[in-house]
Amino acid sequence: MLVIENGLVLAGSNLNPQKLNLVIEEGIIQEITSKKISSENRIDATGCIISPSFINGHTHIGDAVAMDVGDGKSIDEIVKPPNGLKHKILDETASQDLIQSMKNAMWEMLDTGTTTFVDYREGGLEGIKLLDEASKGIPINKIVLGRDSLIFDPEANVNEIRAKIKNLLKYCDGIAPSGFGEITDETAQIITQECEKQGKIASIHVAEHEKVQIDSINQTGKSEVERAVESGFKLLVHLTYPQKKDYKVISDTGASVVCCPRSNGTLCVGIPPIVDILGNKINAMLGTDNLMFNSPNMFREMEYALKITRGYSKEYFSPLEILKMATTNAAEALNIKSGIIQEGCFADIMVVKQLSKNPWLSIINRTESKNIICLIRKGKIVYMR
């Protein structure tokens, strides 16, 4: 039994700050109490915040092999499959180099408080296996969403696509095509159908920039969001350029959105309207996106998201909402028992120095890796400083 005591706990789905003690056994938060608990195995968190560790909702971790390459090129030149710059680099890079770059990225995530990440894995089955190899011995939870080049072929046989997706799902947690500019609506429906049958995640990039929305409307009469939701996707990435009607479409279906503001800013495509997304009762989370042009550091993502949202909306926006996007909202979207300090959930926790009186801003504005006193994944200490 591990007891963490005397700290300010950000408890429950609303990250309510309370002076409480945690009792952890067999990787689970067994008790949250104000009472003193006797245990030889304890962490004194005096002067610290006890927070859920982060969930990074959207990464392309293989891109770590090409950090800062392509800066200044258009989004299509850099990342559009199958011929974007990143895809050429991934195809040409030796497996061992890819594995090492992914290892480094996972340790960086742990160093900055992330214990779960959702990777949108290129390279088909081989790409999934490379990430499995890279993650061996690293105490991090990965949720892997695969894809295969066959789904980008508009002439591909429907039965072949279905068979390929079924096979991929044996090895990963879901399927995540890039967007509707690269796949047909029929392929999209096959993906969601097969994921639903197996209880796995179907995710897709939507409305990342203005052009893809205009193209979709001109070609089909529907926005990318409408097509995604009608196809059955429940996890939508970006939503940088939604139509007004898109908000209701998403809200009505209960789909969640992953916002990636640093990525959108880097690629000059806009800023996700986080105030409007949350204001329309849409569950939203944060992701750092391509490691090609972003570090997987959720502290950086949260601070950027908070300040750019206030600047974009020209109104006050609570830091609590941003911290929830990196923790409890993500837990809800992914239906996992991490990202929240609650009895019965996994003890995925970080203990950080409290650097200001506002605990949410202390984490978002002030905390660096050096201020993380202890990181815990499933009740096991990853490191202590």
mmCIF file of C-alpha atoms in Angstrom:
data_model
loop_
_atom_site.group_PDB
_atom_site.id
_atom_site.type_symbol
_atom_site.label_atom_id
_atom_site.label_comp_id
_atom_site.label_asym_id
_atom_site.label_seq_id
_atom_site.Cartn_x
_atom_site.Cartn_y
_atom_site.Cartn_z
ATOM 1 C CA MET A 1 0.000 0.000 0.000
ATOM 2 C CA LEU A 2 1.232 3.470 -0.976
ATOM 3 C CA VAL A 3 -0.076 6.586 0.763
ATOM 4 C CA ILE A 4 0.318 10.084 -0.660
ATOM 5 C CA GLU A 5 -0.442 12.595 2.063
ATOM 6 C CA ASN A 6 -0.539 16.289 2.944
ATOM 7 C CA GLY A 7 -0.950 17.497 -0.640
ATOM 8 C CA LEU A 8 -3.583 19.518 -2.485
ATOM 9 C CA VAL A 9 -5.495 16.902 -4.498
ATOM 10 C CA LEU A 10 -7.221 17.852 -7.753
ATOM 11 C CA ALA A 11 -10.077 15.439 -7.200
ATOM 12 C CA GLY A 12 -12.848 14.107 -9.401
ATOM 13 C CA SER A 13 -14.021 15.069 -12.859
ATOM 14 C CA ASN A 14 -13.920 18.783 -12.043
ATOM 15 C CA LEU A 15 -10.395 18.751 -10.553
ATOM 16 C CA ASN A 16 -11.654 20.183 -7.271
ATOM 17 C CA PRO A 17 -8.636 21.195 -5.104
ATOM 18 C CA GLN A 18 -8.867 19.642 -1.642
ATOM 19 C CA LYS A 19 -6.433 18.760 1.121
ATOM 20 C CA LEU A 20 -6.747 14.977 1.026
ATOM 21 C CA ASN A 21 -4.731 11.786 1.281
ATOM 22 C CA LEU A 22 -4.649 8.997 -1.303
ATOM 23 C CA VAL A 23 -4.415 5.276 -0.612
ATOM 24 C CA ILE A 24 -3.117 3.209 -3.538
ATOM 25 C CA GLU A 25 -3.081 -0.582 -3.740
ATOM 26 C CA GLU A 26 -2.517 -2.882 -6.709
ATOM 27 C CA GLY A 27 -2.311 0.094 -9.053
ATOM 28 C CA ILE A 28 -5.750 1.440 -8.069
ATOM 29 C CA ILE A 29 -6.804 4.473 -6.032
ATOM 30 C CA GLN A 30 -8.558 2.622 -3.229
ATOM 31 C CA GLU A 31 -9.390 5.528 -0.963
ATOM 32 C CA ILE A 32 -9.428 9.331 -0.982
ATOM 33 C CA THR A 33 -9.737 10.602 2.553
ATOM 34 C CA SER A 34 -8.990 13.442 4.948
ATOM 35 C CA LYS A 35 -8.015 10.874 7.583
ATOM 36 C CA LYS A 36 -4.438 9.998 8.449
ATOM 37 C CA ILE A 37 -3.601 6.539 7.077
ATOM 38 C CA SER A 38 -0.870 4.414 8.603
ATOM 39 C CA SER A 39 1.612 2.993 6.098
ATOM 40 C CA GLU A 40 5.362 2.468 5.918
ATOM 41 C CA ASN A 41 5.256 3.314 2.206
ATOM 42 C CA ARG A 42 4.305 6.975 1.951
ATOM 43 C CA ILE A 43 5.014 10.140 0.017
ATOM 44 C CA ASP A 44 4.841 13.448 1.881
ATOM 45 C CA ALA A 45 3.303 15.909 -0.612
ATOM 46 C CA THR A 46 3.434 18.957 1.663
ATOM 47 C CA GLY A 47 3.558 22.084 -0.491
ATOM 48 C CA CYS A 48 2.596 20.080 -3.580
ATOM 49 C CA ILE A 49 -0.330 19.528 -5.912
ATOM 50 C CA ILE A 50 -1.457 15.955 -6.528
ATOM 51 C CA SER A 51 -2.821 15.930 -10.064
ATOM 52 C CA PRO A 52 -3.881 13.339 -12.597
ATOM 53 C CA SER A 53 -1.017 12.755 -14.997
ATOM 54 C CA PHE A 54 -1.660 13.901 -18.549
ATOM 55 C CA ILE A 55 -3.301 12.188 -21.486
ATOM 56 C CA ASN A 56 -1.899 13.373 -24.814
ATOM 57 C CA GLY A 57 -4.886 12.909 -27.114
ATOM 58 C CA HIS A 58 -3.162 13.097 -30.488
ATOM 59 C CA THR A 59 0.389 12.281 -31.544
ATOM 60 C CA HIS A 60 2.241 11.116 -34.616
ATOM 61 C CA ILE A 61 5.194 9.804 -32.665
ATOM 62 C CA GLY A 62 7.136 8.428 -35.629
ATOM 63 C CA ASP A 63 7.601 11.995 -36.853
ATOM 64 C CA ALA A 64 10.152 12.491 -34.072
ATOM 65 C CA VAL A 65 12.709 11.207 -36.565
ATOM 66 C CA ALA A 66 12.262 14.421 -38.602
ATOM 67 C CA MET A 67 12.052 17.192 -36.000
ATOM 68 C CA ASP A 68 11.687 20.707 -37.472
ATOM 69 C CA VAL A 69 12.034 19.486 -41.048
ATOM 70 C CA GLY A 70 9.850 21.267 -43.614
ATOM 71 C CA ASP A 71 9.186 24.439 -41.647
ATOM 72 C CA GLY A 72 7.543 27.013 -43.913
ATOM 73 C CA LYS A 73 6.034 24.499 -46.344
ATOM 74 C CA SER A 74 2.272 24.129 -46.713
ATOM 75 C CA ILE A 75 0.293 21.615 -44.684
ATOM 76 C CA ASP A 76 -0.277 19.438 -47.760
ATOM 77 C CA GLU A 77 3.416 19.466 -48.658
ATOM 78 C CA ILE A 78 4.369 18.373 -45.145
ATOM 79 C CA VAL A 79 1.753 15.879 -43.961
ATOM 80 C CA LYS A 80 -0.798 14.943 -46.636
ATOM 81 C CA PRO A 81 -0.664 11.188 -47.292
ATOM 82 C CA PRO A 82 0.660 9.331 -49.089
ATOM 83 C CA ASN A 83 3.216 11.723 -50.636
ATOM 84 C CA GLY A 84 3.762 14.371 -47.958
ATOM 85 C CA LEU A 85 7.310 15.113 -46.822
ATOM 86 C CA LYS A 86 6.813 13.258 -43.539
ATOM 87 C CA HIS A 87 5.621 10.122 -45.322
ATOM 88 C CA LYS A 88 8.657 10.118 -47.603
ATOM 89 C CA ILE A 89 10.946 10.473 -44.584
ATOM 90 C CA LEU A 90 9.166 7.685 -42.696
ATOM 91 C CA ASP A 91 9.460 5.393 -45.709
ATOM 92 C CA GLU A 92 13.160 6.114 -46.136
ATOM 93 C CA THR A 93 14.234 5.928 -42.474
ATOM 94 C CA ALA A 94 15.771 2.745 -41.085
ATOM 95 C CA SER A 95 13.608 0.877 -38.584
ATOM 96 C CA GLN A 96 16.127 1.176 -35.768
ATOM 97 C CA ASP A 97 16.286 4.949 -36.202
ATOM 98 C CA LEU A 98 12.493 5.159 -36.054
ATOM 99 C CA ILE A 99 12.413 2.979 -32.944
ATOM 100 C CA GLN A 100 15.032 5.072 -31.158
ATOM 101 C CA SER A 101 13.294 8.345 -31.989
ATOM 102 C CA MET A 102 10.002 6.963 -30.652
ATOM 103 C CA LYS A 103 11.707 5.751 -27.479
ATOM 104 C CA ASN A 104 13.124 9.224 -26.910
ATOM 105 C CA ALA A 105 9.698 10.780 -27.444
ATOM 106 C CA MET A 106 8.017 8.461 -24.932
ATOM 107 C CA TRP A 107 10.608 9.247 -22.276
ATOM 108 C CA GLU A 108 10.107 12.951 -22.980
ATOM 109 C CA MET A 109 6.378 12.503 -22.425
ATOM 110 C CA LEU A 110 7.005 10.815 -19.094
ATOM 111 C CA ASP A 111 9.472 13.541 -18.155
ATOM 112 C CA THR A 112 6.738 16.125 -18.742
ATOM 113 C CA GLY A 113 3.938 14.342 -16.888
ATOM 114 C CA THR A 114 2.203 12.336 -19.628
ATOM 115 C CA THR A 115 1.473 8.689 -18.865
ATOM 116 C CA THR A 116 -1.014 7.963 -21.680
ATOM 117 C CA PHE A 117 -0.850 8.987 -25.329
ATOM 118 C CA VAL A 118 -2.968 8.280 -28.396
ATOM 119 C CA ASP A 119 -0.829 7.658 -31.453
ATOM 120 C CA TYR A 120 -2.109 7.907 -35.006
ATOM 121 C CA ARG A 121 0.214 5.298 -36.407
ATOM 122 C CA GLU A 122 1.328 5.336 -39.999
ATOM 123 C CA GLY A 123 2.924 2.389 -41.768
ATOM 124 C CA GLY A 124 0.231 -0.253 -41.494
ATOM 125 C CA LEU A 125 0.952 -3.353 -39.460
ATOM 126 C CA GLU A 126 4.694 -2.776 -39.663
ATOM 127 C CA GLY A 127 4.271 0.700 -38.174
ATOM 128 C CA ILE A 128 2.265 -0.725 -35.270
ATOM 129 C CA LYS A 129 4.925 -3.352 -34.609
ATOM 130 C CA LEU A 130 7.681 -0.731 -34.638
ATOM 131 C CA LEU A 131 5.884 1.239 -31.924
ATOM 132 C CA ASP A 132 5.340 -1.950 -29.911
ATOM 133 C CA GLU A 133 9.068 -2.626 -30.110
ATOM 134 C CA ALA A 134 9.950 0.954 -29.189
ATOM 135 C CA SER A 135 7.693 0.934 -26.115
ATOM 136 C CA LYS A 136 9.172 -2.200 -24.540
ATOM 137 C CA GLY A 137 10.346 -1.437 -21.019
ATOM 138 C CA ILE A 138 8.874 2.080 -21.013
ATOM 139 C CA PRO A 139 6.196 2.566 -18.321
ATOM 140 C CA ILE A 140 3.740 4.485 -20.492
ATOM 141 C CA ASN A 141 0.260 3.621 -21.723
ATOM 142 C CA LYS A 142 -0.103 3.857 -25.491
ATOM 143 C CA ILE A 143 -3.391 3.803 -27.369
ATOM 144 C CA VAL A 144 -2.515 2.954 -30.955
ATOM 145 C CA LEU A 145 -4.785 3.840 -33.862
ATOM 146 C CA GLY A 146 -3.576 2.258 -37.087
ATOM 147 C CA ARG A 147 -4.033 2.914 -40.774
ATOM 148 C CA ASP A 148 -2.891 1.300 -44.016
ATOM 149 C CA SER A 149 -2.021 2.781 -47.402
ATOM 150 C CA LEU A 150 -4.724 0.640 -49.037
ATOM 151 C CA ILE A 151 -7.462 2.854 -47.577
ATOM 152 C CA PHE A 152 -6.134 5.817 -49.571
ATOM 153 C CA ASP A 153 -6.681 4.022 -52.880
ATOM 154 C CA PRO A 154 -10.066 5.099 -54.354
ATOM 155 C CA GLU A 155 -9.974 2.084 -56.673
ATOM 156 C CA ALA A 156 -9.332 -0.440 -53.909
ATOM 157 C CA ASN A 157 -11.722 -3.350 -53.621
ATOM 158 C CA VAL A 158 -14.194 -2.924 -50.755
ATOM 159 C CA ASN A 159 -13.674 -6.474 -49.537
ATOM 160 C CA GLU A 160 -9.907 -6.000 -49.520
ATOM 161 C CA ILE A 161 -10.266 -2.810 -47.474
ATOM 162 C CA ARG A 162 -12.521 -4.537 -44.959
ATOM 163 C CA ALA A 163 -10.144 -7.489 -44.654
ATOM 164 C CA LYS A 164 -7.166 -5.163 -44.165
ATOM 165 C CA ILE A 165 -8.959 -3.215 -41.424
ATOM 166 C CA LYS A 166 -10.074 -6.373 -39.640
ATOM 167 C CA ASN A 167 -6.500 -7.636 -39.627
ATOM 168 C CA LEU A 168 -5.089 -4.333 -38.361
ATOM 169 C CA LEU A 169 -7.571 -4.294 -35.493
ATOM 170 C CA LYS A 170 -6.041 -7.498 -34.156
ATOM 171 C CA TYR A 171 -2.921 -5.485 -33.326
ATOM 172 C CA CYS A 172 -4.131 -2.005 -32.363
ATOM 173 C CA ASP A 173 -6.789 -0.091 -30.452
ATOM 174 C CA GLY A 174 -8.602 1.404 -33.411
ATOM 175 C CA ILE A 175 -8.308 2.941 -36.865
ATOM 176 C CA ALA A 176 -7.579 6.582 -37.730
ATOM 177 C CA PRO A 177 -7.426 7.682 -41.367
ATOM 178 C CA SER A 178 -6.055 11.116 -42.111
ATOM 179 C CA GLY A 179 -9.193 12.778 -43.510
ATOM 180 C CA PHE A 180 -11.877 12.814 -46.162
ATOM 181 C CA GLY A 181 -9.488 14.303 -48.698
ATOM 182 C CA GLU A 182 -7.756 10.924 -48.796
ATOM 183 C CA ILE A 183 -10.536 8.350 -48.299
ATOM 184 C CA THR A 184 -14.010 7.708 -49.673
ATOM 185 C CA ASP A 185 -17.154 7.844 -47.578
ATOM 186 C CA GLU A 186 -17.601 4.125 -48.206
ATOM 187 C CA THR A 187 -14.157 3.410 -46.748
ATOM 188 C CA ALA A 188 -15.003 5.639 -43.781
ATOM 189 C CA GLN A 189 -18.124 3.597 -43.067
ATOM 190 C CA ILE A 190 -16.213 0.327 -43.286
ATOM 191 C CA ILE A 191 -13.724 1.648 -40.727
ATOM 192 C CA THR A 192 -16.382 2.716 -38.224
ATOM 193 C CA GLN A 193 -18.392 -0.472 -38.692
ATOM 194 C CA GLU A 194 -15.428 -2.741 -38.003
ATOM 195 C CA CYS A 195 -14.266 -0.648 -35.040
ATOM 196 C CA GLU A 196 -17.737 -0.690 -33.509
ATOM 197 C CA LYS A 197 -17.980 -4.465 -33.888
ATOM 198 C CA GLN A 198 -14.785 -4.878 -31.898
ATOM 199 C CA GLY A 199 -15.392 -2.089 -29.378
ATOM 200 C CA LYS A 200 -12.458 -0.076 -30.668
ATOM 201 C CA ILE A 201 -11.849 3.575 -31.522
ATOM 202 C CA ALA A 202 -12.623 5.114 -34.913
ATOM 203 C CA SER A 203 -11.073 8.565 -35.273
ATOM 204 C CA ILE A 204 -10.541 10.975 -38.157
ATOM 205 C CA HIS A 205 -9.067 14.428 -38.826
ATOM 206 C CA VAL A 206 -11.763 16.977 -39.733
ATOM 207 C CA ALA A 207 -11.938 20.670 -40.618
ATOM 208 C CA GLU A 208 -8.230 21.134 -40.022
ATOM 209 C CA HIS A 209 -8.178 24.135 -42.351
ATOM 210 C CA GLU A 210 -10.521 26.136 -44.552
ATOM 211 C CA LYS A 211 -9.704 24.453 -47.854
ATOM 212 C CA VAL A 212 -10.677 20.938 -46.776
ATOM 213 C CA GLN A 213 -14.047 22.185 -45.579
ATOM 214 C CA ILE A 214 -14.700 24.113 -48.804
ATOM 215 C CA ASP A 215 -13.620 21.137 -50.927
ATOM 216 C CA SER A 216 -15.873 18.791 -48.983
ATOM 217 C CA ILE A 217 -18.909 21.077 -49.305
ATOM 218 C CA ASN A 218 -18.307 21.681 -53.009
ATOM 219 C CA GLN A 219 -17.874 17.984 -53.748
ATOM 220 C CA THR A 220 -20.541 16.456 -51.516
ATOM 221 C CA GLY A 221 -22.748 19.248 -50.191
ATOM 222 C CA LYS A 222 -21.632 18.370 -46.659
ATOM 223 C CA SER A 223 -18.867 19.532 -44.354
ATOM 224 C CA GLU A 224 -16.152 17.125 -43.276
ATOM 225 C CA VAL A 225 -17.733 17.121 -39.839
ATOM 226 C CA GLU A 226 -21.128 16.081 -41.181
ATOM 227 C CA ARG A 227 -19.553 13.283 -43.204
ATOM 228 C CA ALA A 228 -17.494 12.103 -40.244
ATOM 229 C CA VAL A 229 -20.419 11.979 -37.848
ATOM 230 C CA GLU A 230 -22.738 10.370 -40.407
ATOM 231 C CA SER A 231 -20.061 7.730 -41.019
ATOM 232 C CA GLY A 232 -19.965 6.950 -37.291
ATOM 233 C CA PHE A 233 -16.677 8.471 -36.102
ATOM 234 C CA LYS A 234 -16.808 9.379 -32.403
ATOM 235 C CA LEU A 235 -13.368 10.982 -32.029
ATOM 236 C CA LEU A 236 -12.684 13.981 -34.280
ATOM 237 C CA VAL A 237 -9.285 15.653 -34.520
ATOM 238 C CA HIS A 238 -8.654 19.393 -35.008
ATOM 239 C CA LEU A 239 -12.002 21.142 -35.792
ATOM 240 C CA THR A 240 -10.002 24.277 -36.517
ATOM 241 C CA TYR A 241 -12.458 25.538 -39.113
ATOM 242 C CA PRO A 242 -15.996 24.341 -38.237
ATOM 243 C CA GLN A 243 -19.188 25.489 -39.889
ATOM 244 C CA LYS A 244 -21.777 26.849 -37.426
ATOM 245 C CA LYS A 245 -24.006 23.829 -37.961
ATOM 246 C CA ASP A 246 -21.098 21.463 -37.198
ATOM 247 C CA TYR A 247 -21.300 22.165 -33.476
ATOM 248 C CA LYS A 248 -24.837 20.822 -33.184
ATOM 249 C CA VAL A 249 -24.015 17.832 -35.376
ATOM 250 C CA ILE A 250 -21.193 16.858 -33.012
ATOM 251 C CA SER A 251 -23.076 17.642 -29.813
ATOM 252 C CA ASP A 252 -26.123 15.623 -30.863
ATOM 253 C CA THR A 253 -24.048 12.488 -31.392
ATOM 254 C CA GLY A 254 -21.847 12.777 -28.293
ATOM 255 C CA ALA A 255 -18.626 12.690 -30.306
ATOM 256 C CA SER A 256 -15.478 14.167 -28.744
ATOM 257 C CA VAL A 257 -12.939 16.535 -30.292
ATOM 258 C CA VAL A 258 -9.161 16.625 -29.938
ATOM 259 C CA CYS A 259 -7.797 20.170 -30.278
ATOM 260 C CA CYS A 260 -4.168 20.722 -31.303
ATOM 261 C CA PRO A 261 -3.608 24.495 -31.150
ATOM 262 C CA ARG A 262 0.206 24.512 -31.348
ATOM 263 C CA SER A 263 0.092 22.342 -34.454
ATOM 264 C CA ASN A 264 -2.560 24.498 -36.094
ATOM 265 C CA GLY A 265 -0.561 27.612 -35.278
ATOM 266 C CA THR A 266 2.664 26.175 -36.649
ATOM 267 C CA LEU A 267 0.985 25.205 -39.920
ATOM 268 C CA CYS A 268 -0.726 28.615 -40.279
ATOM 269 C CA VAL A 269 -4.190 27.064 -40.595
ATOM 270 C CA GLY A 270 -5.990 28.815 -37.736
ATOM 271 C CA ILE A 271 -6.814 28.402 -34.060
ATOM 272 C CA PRO A 272 -9.370 25.887 -32.771
ATOM 273 C CA PRO A 273 -12.407 27.749 -31.333
ATOM 274 C CA ILE A 274 -12.206 26.099 -27.931
ATOM 275 C CA VAL A 275 -14.675 28.505 -26.307
ATOM 276 C CA ASP A 276 -17.334 27.645 -28.888
ATOM 277 C CA ILE A 277 -16.552 23.926 -28.797
ATOM 278 C CA LEU A 278 -17.008 23.701 -25.036
ATOM 279 C CA GLY A 279 -19.863 26.202 -25.110
ATOM 280 C CA ASN A 280 -21.773 23.823 -27.355
ATOM 281 C CA LYS A 281 -21.423 21.039 -24.768
ATOM 282 C CA ILE A 282 -18.850 19.141 -26.811
ATOM 283 C CA ASN A 283 -16.282 17.131 -24.880
ATOM 284 C CA ALA A 284 -12.830 18.347 -25.882
ATOM 285 C CA MET A 285 -9.303 17.190 -25.173
ATOM 286 C CA LEU A 286 -5.786 18.304 -26.117
ATOM 287 C CA GLY A 287 -3.084 16.735 -28.254
ATOM 288 C CA THR A 288 0.372 17.844 -29.319
ATOM 289 C CA ASP A 289 0.086 16.319 -32.825
ATOM 290 C CA ASN A 290 3.125 15.793 -35.073
ATOM 291 C CA LEU A 291 6.459 15.543 -33.316
ATOM 292 C CA MET A 292 7.879 16.811 -36.577
ATOM 293 C CA PHE A 293 7.070 20.349 -35.452
ATOM 294 C CA ASN A 294 6.004 20.077 -31.790
ATOM 295 C CA SER A 295 7.470 18.573 -28.672
ATOM 296 C CA PRO A 296 5.056 16.158 -26.931
ATOM 297 C CA ASN A 297 5.084 18.433 -23.884
ATOM 298 C CA MET A 298 1.568 18.927 -22.526
ATOM 299 C CA PHE A 299 2.647 21.812 -20.277
ATOM 300 C CA ARG A 300 3.524 23.760 -23.423
ATOM 301 C CA GLU A 301 0.297 22.714 -25.126
ATOM 302 C CA MET A 302 -1.863 23.795 -22.200
ATOM 303 C CA GLU A 303 -0.205 27.179 -21.753
ATOM 304 C CA TYR A 304 -0.425 27.941 -25.461
ATOM 305 C CA ALA A 305 -4.044 26.751 -25.565
ATOM 306 C CA LEU A 306 -5.085 28.923 -22.613
ATOM 307 C CA LYS A 307 -3.464 32.122 -23.800
ATOM 308 C CA ILE A 308 -4.297 31.810 -27.485
ATOM 309 C CA THR A 309 -7.915 31.030 -26.561
ATOM 310 C CA ARG A 310 -8.166 34.158 -24.449
ATOM 311 C CA GLY A 311 -6.585 36.197 -27.219
ATOM 312 C CA TYR A 312 -8.748 34.635 -29.931
ATOM 313 C CA SER A 313 -12.019 35.011 -28.004
ATOM 314 C CA LYS A 314 -11.045 38.315 -26.362
ATOM 315 C CA GLU A 315 -12.586 37.148 -23.108
ATOM 316 C CA TYR A 316 -11.606 35.402 -19.899
ATOM 317 C CA PHE A 317 -11.299 31.639 -20.203
ATOM 318 C CA SER A 318 -10.800 29.459 -17.134
ATOM 319 C CA PRO A 319 -7.554 27.514 -16.779
ATOM 320 C CA LEU A 320 -9.592 24.724 -15.203
ATOM 321 C CA GLU A 321 -11.160 23.974 -18.597
ATOM 322 C CA ILE A 322 -7.746 23.618 -20.228
ATOM 323 C CA LEU A 323 -6.438 21.310 -17.504
ATOM 324 C CA LYS A 324 -9.557 19.156 -17.836
ATOM 325 C CA MET A 325 -8.858 18.840 -21.567
ATOM 326 C CA ALA A 326 -5.514 17.259 -20.701
ATOM 327 C CA THR A 327 -6.912 14.953 -18.029
ATOM 328 C CA THR A 328 -10.543 14.251 -17.131
ATOM 329 C CA ASN A 329 -12.121 15.173 -20.473
ATOM 330 C CA ALA A 330 -9.669 12.870 -22.206
ATOM 331 C CA ALA A 331 -10.512 10.043 -19.810
ATOM 332 C CA GLU A 332 -14.173 10.451 -20.710
ATOM 333 C CA ALA A 333 -13.519 10.570 -24.458
ATOM 334 C CA LEU A 334 -11.354 7.463 -24.430
ATOM 335 C CA ASN A 335 -13.437 5.636 -21.799
ATOM 336 C CA ILE A 336 -10.399 4.796 -19.690
ATOM 337 C CA LYS A 337 -9.821 4.782 -15.934
ATOM 338 C CA SER A 338 -6.864 7.160 -16.114
ATOM 339 C CA GLY A 339 -6.668 10.941 -16.159
ATOM 340 C CA ILE A 340 -8.825 11.331 -13.068
ATOM 341 C CA ILE A 341 -8.241 11.044 -9.320
ATOM 342 C CA GLN A 342 -11.195 9.003 -8.223
ATOM 343 C CA GLU A 343 -11.646 5.863 -6.169
ATOM 344 C CA GLY A 344 -11.540 2.764 -8.356
ATOM 345 C CA CYS A 345 -9.448 4.390 -11.087
ATOM 346 C CA PHE A 346 -5.839 3.702 -12.001
ATOM 347 C CA ALA A 347 -3.289 5.584 -9.931
ATOM 348 C CA ASP A 348 -1.851 7.612 -12.819
ATOM 349 C CA ILE A 349 -0.709 10.603 -10.807
ATOM 350 C CA MET A 350 1.904 13.315 -10.654
ATOM 351 C CA VAL A 351 2.991 15.193 -7.575
ATOM 352 C CA VAL A 352 4.204 18.684 -8.475
ATOM 353 C CA LYS A 353 5.407 21.650 -6.463
ATOM 354 C CA GLN A 354 2.709 24.258 -5.956
ATOM 355 C CA LEU A 355 4.255 27.402 -7.380
ATOM 356 C CA SER A 356 1.304 29.795 -7.104
ATOM 357 C CA LYS A 357 -1.894 30.042 -5.104
ATOM 358 C CA ASN A 358 -4.041 29.070 -8.090
ATOM 359 C CA PRO A 359 -3.385 25.317 -8.466
ATOM 360 C CA TRP A 360 -4.603 25.096 -12.080
ATOM 361 C CA LEU A 361 -2.487 28.044 -13.219
ATOM 362 C CA SER A 362 0.415 26.783 -11.133
ATOM 363 C CA ILE A 363 0.447 23.687 -13.341
ATOM 364 C CA ILE A 364 -0.293 25.393 -16.655
ATOM 365 C CA ASN A 365 1.793 28.569 -16.338
ATOM 366 C CA ARG A 366 4.606 27.621 -13.987
ATOM 367 C CA THR A 367 5.382 23.922 -13.878
ATOM 368 C CA GLU A 368 8.426 22.485 -15.646
ATOM 369 C CA SER A 369 9.819 18.962 -15.608
ATOM 370 C CA LYS A 370 12.077 19.848 -12.679
ATOM 371 C CA ASN A 371 8.992 20.701 -10.580
ATOM 372 C CA ILE A 372 7.517 17.201 -10.891
ATOM 373 C CA ILE A 373 8.401 15.581 -7.566
ATOM 374 C CA CYS A 374 6.984 12.178 -8.431
ATOM 375 C CA LEU A 375 5.296 10.503 -11.395
ATOM 376 C CA ILE A 376 3.207 7.379 -10.844
ATOM 377 C CA ARG A 377 1.777 5.033 -13.460
ATOM 378 C CA LYS A 378 -0.696 2.371 -12.301
ATOM 379 C CA GLY A 379 0.501 2.760 -8.730
ATOM 380 C CA LYS A 380 4.177 2.274 -9.573
ATOM 381 C CA ILE A 381 6.639 5.120 -9.202
ATOM 382 C CA VAL A 382 8.159 5.994 -12.575
ATOM 383 C CA TYR A 383 10.572 8.475 -11.006
ATOM 384 C CA MET A 384 11.065 10.676 -7.943
ATOM 385 C CA ARG A 385 13.045 13.905 -7.808
#
